[in-house]
GROMACS .gro file of C-alpha atoms in nm:
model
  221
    1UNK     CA    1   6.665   1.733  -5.861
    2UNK     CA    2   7.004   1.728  -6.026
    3UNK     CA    3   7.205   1.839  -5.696
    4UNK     CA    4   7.028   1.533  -5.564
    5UNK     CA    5   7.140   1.263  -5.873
    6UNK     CA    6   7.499   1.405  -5.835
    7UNK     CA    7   7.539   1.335  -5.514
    8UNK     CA    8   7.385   0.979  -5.525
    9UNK     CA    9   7.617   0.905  -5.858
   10UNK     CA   10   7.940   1.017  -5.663
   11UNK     CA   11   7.841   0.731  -5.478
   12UNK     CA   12   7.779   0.512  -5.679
   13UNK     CA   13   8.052   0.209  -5.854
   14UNK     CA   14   7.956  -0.025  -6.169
   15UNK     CA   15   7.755   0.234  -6.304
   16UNK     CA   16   7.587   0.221  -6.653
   17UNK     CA   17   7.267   0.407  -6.808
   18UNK     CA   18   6.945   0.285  -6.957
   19UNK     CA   19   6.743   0.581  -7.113
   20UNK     CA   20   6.349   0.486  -7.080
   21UNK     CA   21   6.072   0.712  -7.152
   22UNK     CA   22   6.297   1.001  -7.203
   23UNK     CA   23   6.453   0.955  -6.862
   24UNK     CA   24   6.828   0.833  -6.779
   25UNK     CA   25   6.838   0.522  -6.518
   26UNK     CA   26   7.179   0.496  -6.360
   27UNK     CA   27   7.239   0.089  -6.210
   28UNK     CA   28   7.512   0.036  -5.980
   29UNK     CA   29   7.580  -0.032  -5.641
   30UNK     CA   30   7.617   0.106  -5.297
   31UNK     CA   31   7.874  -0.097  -5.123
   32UNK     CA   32   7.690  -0.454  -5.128
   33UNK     CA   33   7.354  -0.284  -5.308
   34UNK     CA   34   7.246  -0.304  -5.614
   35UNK     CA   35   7.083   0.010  -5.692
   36UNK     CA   36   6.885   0.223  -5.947
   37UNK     CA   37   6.909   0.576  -5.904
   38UNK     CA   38   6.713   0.810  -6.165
   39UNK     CA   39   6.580   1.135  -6.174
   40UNK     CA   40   6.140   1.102  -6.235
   41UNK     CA   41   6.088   1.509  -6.306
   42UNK     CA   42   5.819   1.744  -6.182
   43UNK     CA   43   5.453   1.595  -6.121
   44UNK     CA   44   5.276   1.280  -6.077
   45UNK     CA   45   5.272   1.165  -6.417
   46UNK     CA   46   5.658   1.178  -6.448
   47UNK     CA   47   5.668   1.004  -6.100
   48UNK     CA   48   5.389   0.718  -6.160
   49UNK     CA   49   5.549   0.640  -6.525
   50UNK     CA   50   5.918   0.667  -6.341
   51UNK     CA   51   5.798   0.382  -6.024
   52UNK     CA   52   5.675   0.187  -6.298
   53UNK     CA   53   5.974   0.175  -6.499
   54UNK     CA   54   6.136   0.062  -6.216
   55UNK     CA   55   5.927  -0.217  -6.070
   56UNK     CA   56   5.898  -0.332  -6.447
   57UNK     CA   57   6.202  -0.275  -6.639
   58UNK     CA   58   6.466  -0.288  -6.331
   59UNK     CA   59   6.244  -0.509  -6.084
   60UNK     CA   60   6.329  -0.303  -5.815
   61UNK     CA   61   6.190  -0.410  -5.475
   62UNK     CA   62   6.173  -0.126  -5.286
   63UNK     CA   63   6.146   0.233  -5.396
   64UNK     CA   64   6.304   0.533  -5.209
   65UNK     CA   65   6.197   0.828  -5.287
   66UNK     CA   66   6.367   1.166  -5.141
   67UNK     CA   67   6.319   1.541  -5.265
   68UNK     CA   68   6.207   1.858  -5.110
   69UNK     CA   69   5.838   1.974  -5.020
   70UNK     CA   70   5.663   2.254  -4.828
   71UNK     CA   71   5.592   2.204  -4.463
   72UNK     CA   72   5.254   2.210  -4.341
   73UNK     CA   73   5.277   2.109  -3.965
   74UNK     CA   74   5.380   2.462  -3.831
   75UNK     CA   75   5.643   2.265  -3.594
   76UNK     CA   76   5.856   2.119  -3.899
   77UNK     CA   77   6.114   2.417  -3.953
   78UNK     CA   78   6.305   2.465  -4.267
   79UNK     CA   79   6.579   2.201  -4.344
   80UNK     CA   80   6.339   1.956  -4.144
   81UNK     CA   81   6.273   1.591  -4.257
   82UNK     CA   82   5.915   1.440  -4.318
   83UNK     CA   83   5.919   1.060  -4.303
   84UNK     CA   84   5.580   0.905  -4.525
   85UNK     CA   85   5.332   0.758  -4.280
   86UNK     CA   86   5.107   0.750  -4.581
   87UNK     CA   87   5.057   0.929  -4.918
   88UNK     CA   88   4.771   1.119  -5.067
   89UNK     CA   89   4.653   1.320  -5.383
   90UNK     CA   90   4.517   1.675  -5.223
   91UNK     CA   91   4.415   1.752  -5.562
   92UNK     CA   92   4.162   1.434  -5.672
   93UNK     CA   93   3.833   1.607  -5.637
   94UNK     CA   94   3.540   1.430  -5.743
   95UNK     CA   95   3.327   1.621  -5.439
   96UNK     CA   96   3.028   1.709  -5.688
   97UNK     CA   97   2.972   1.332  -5.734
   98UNK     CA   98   2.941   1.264  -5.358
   99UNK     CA   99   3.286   1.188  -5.282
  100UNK     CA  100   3.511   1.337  -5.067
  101UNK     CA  101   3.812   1.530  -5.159
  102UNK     CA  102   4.083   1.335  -5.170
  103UNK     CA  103   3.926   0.987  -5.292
  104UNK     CA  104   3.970   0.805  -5.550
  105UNK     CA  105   3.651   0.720  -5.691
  106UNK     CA  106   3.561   0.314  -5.699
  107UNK     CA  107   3.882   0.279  -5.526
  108UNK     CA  108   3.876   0.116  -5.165
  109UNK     CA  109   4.235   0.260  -5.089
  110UNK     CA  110   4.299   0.663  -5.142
  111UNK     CA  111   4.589   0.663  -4.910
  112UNK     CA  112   4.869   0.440  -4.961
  113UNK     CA  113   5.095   0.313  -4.585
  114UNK     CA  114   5.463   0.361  -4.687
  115UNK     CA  115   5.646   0.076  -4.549
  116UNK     CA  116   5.689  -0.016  -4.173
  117UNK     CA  117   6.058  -0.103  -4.230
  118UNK     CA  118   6.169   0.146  -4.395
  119UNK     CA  119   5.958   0.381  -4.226
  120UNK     CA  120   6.132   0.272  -3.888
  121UNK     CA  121   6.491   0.294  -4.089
  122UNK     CA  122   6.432   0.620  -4.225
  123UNK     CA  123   6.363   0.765  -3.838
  124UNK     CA  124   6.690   0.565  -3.749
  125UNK     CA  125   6.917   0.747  -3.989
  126UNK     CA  126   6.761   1.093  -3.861
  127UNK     CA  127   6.841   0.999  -3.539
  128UNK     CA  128   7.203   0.891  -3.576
  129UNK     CA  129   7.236   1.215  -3.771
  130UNK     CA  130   7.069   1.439  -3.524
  131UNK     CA  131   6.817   1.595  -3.807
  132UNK     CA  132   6.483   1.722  -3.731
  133UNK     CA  133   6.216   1.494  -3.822
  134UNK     CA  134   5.869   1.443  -3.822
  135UNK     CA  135   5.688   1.099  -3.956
  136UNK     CA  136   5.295   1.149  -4.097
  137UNK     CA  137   5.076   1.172  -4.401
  138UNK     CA  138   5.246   1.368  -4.758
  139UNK     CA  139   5.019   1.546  -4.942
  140UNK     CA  140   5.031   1.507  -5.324
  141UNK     CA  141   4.928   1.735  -5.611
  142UNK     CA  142   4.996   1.907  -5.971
  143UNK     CA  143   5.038   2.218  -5.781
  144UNK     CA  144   5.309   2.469  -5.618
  145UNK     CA  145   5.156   2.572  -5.281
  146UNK     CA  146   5.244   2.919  -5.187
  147UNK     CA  147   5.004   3.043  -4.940
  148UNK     CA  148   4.884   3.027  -4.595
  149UNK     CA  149   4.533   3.005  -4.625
  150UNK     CA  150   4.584   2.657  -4.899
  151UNK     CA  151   4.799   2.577  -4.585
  152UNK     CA  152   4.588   2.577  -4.327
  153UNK     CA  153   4.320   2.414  -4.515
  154UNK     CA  154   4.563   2.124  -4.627
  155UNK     CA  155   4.640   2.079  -4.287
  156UNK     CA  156   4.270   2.117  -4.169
  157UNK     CA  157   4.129   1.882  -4.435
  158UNK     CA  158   4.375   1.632  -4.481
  159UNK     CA  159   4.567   1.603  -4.159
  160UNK     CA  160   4.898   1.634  -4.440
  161UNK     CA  161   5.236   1.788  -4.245
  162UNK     CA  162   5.377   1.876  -4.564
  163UNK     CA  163   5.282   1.898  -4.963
  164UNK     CA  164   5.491   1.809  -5.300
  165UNK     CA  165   5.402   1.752  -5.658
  166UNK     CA  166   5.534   1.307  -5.629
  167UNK     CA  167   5.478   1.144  -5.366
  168UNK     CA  168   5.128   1.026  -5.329
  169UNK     CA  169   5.170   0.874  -5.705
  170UNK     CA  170   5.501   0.664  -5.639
  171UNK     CA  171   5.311   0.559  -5.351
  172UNK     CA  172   4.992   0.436  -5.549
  173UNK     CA  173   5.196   0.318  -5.835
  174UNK     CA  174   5.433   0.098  -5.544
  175UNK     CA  175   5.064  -0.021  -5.380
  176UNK     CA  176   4.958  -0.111  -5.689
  177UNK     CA  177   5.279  -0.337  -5.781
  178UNK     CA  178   5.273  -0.509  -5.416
  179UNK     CA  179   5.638  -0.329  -5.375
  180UNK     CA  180   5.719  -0.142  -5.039
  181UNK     CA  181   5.815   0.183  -5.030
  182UNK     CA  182   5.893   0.543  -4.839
  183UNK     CA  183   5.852   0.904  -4.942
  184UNK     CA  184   6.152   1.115  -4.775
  185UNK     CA  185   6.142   1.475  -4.773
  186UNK     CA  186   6.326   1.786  -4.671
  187UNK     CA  187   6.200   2.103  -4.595
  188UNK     CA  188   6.264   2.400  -4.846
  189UNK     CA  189   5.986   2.657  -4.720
  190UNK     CA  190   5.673   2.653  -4.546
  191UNK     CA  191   5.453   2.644  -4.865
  192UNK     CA  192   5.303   3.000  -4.713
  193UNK     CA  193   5.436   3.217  -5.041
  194UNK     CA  194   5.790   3.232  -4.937
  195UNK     CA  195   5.936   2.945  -5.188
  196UNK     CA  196   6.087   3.198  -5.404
  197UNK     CA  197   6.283   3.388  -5.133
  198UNK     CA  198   6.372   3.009  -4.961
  199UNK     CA  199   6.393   2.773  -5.175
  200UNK     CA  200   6.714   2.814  -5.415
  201UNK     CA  201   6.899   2.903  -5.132
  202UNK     CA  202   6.760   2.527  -4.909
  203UNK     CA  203   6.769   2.304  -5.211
  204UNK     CA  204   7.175   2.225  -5.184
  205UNK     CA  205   7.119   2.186  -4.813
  206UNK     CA  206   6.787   1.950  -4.852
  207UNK     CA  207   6.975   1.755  -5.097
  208UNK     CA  208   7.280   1.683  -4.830
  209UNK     CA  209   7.015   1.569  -4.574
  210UNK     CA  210   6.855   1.349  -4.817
  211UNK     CA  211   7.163   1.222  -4.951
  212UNK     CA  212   7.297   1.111  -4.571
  213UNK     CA  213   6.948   0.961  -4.448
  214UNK     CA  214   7.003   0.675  -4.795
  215UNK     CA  215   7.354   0.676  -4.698
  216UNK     CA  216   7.265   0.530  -4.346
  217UNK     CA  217   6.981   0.334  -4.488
  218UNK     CA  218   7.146   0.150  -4.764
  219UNK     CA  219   7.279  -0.114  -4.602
  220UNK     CA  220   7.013  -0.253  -4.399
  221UNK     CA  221   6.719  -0.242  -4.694
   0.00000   0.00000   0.00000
């Protein structure tokens, strides 16, 4: 989101811009880091096509991801943080073929491991800053979840302790270029039909949380 660019860019020195596939890449650095901060839009196509750009174009070699999502696990409160154990597309359903939901077909990986090191360094920052965290599996698809019973059955299902429209396709996209990677995200509802009374009013806060957690990771990736 833009609130989540500017406050990245404030950071930012050296910078310049690269516009590819429609989208504005903004290199610099963070104190000793050279970084790549962009902005990949709503969905998994924008976030596949916006990964690859970067492993390809800007040979990045690690991909941090941050935004907001809708908790699943009913103990991750508003303004919480979940760390990516693993990523997964709720929405791939090939079922009437024989597959279950969730699986890639003639794939033998449907849910990609985030990165152990940056996995541990994410839960390091939230510590030092005293937020609310909980590390397990994001749930990925083209869709806005607003109610309880798509909830429960995410959770039932899947296992997922909260859902977003990006994650589960910068994590393929990462798996498929060898490149590590973690999925960071802040709570803005509780995906139970409440987004549009919660989350205008969270995103400026979710976008501070995200914005300290890189700020505290930066210099040890």
């Amino acid at each position: 989101m833009d609130e989540e660019i500017n406050l990245l860019l404030r950071g930012m020195e050296n910078k310049c811009t690269e516009v590819k596939c429609g989208i504005p890449f903004y290199s610099g650095t963070f104190g000793d880091r050279s970084v790549v901060v962009c902005k990949s839009g709503v969905g998994k196509v924008n976030a596949a096509v916006t990964t690859q750009v970067l492993i390809d174009t800007f040979k990045a070699s690690q991909v941090l991801f941050t935004g907001v999502a809708g908790a699943l696990h009913p103990e991750l409160n508003i303004g919480g943080i979940v760390i990516s154990s693993e990523c997964m597309q709720h929405d791939m359903d090939v079922t009437p073929l024989g597959f279950a939901r969730g699986i890639i077909p003639y794939q033998e990986v449907s849910s990609f491991p985030a990165d152990p090191e940056l996995v541990r360094l994410a839960q390091k920052a939230c510590r030092e800053l005293q937020v609310q965290y909980m590390t397990g599996k994001v749930l990925s698809g083209d869709q806005f979840i607003a109610s309880q019973e798509t909830v429960t059955r995410l959770r039932e299902e899947f296992d997922g302790v909260c859902a977003e429209m990006e994650g589960a396709a910068v994590a393929q996209a990462c798996y498929m270029n060898s490149t590590p990677f973690v999925i960071i995200r802040s709570m803005s509802d509780k995906a139970d039909g409440s987004a549009h009374v919660n989350f205008t009013e969270f995103t400026v806060e979710a976008s501070k949380h995200s914005h300290a957690i890189l700020e505290h990771m930066l210099p040890y990736v």
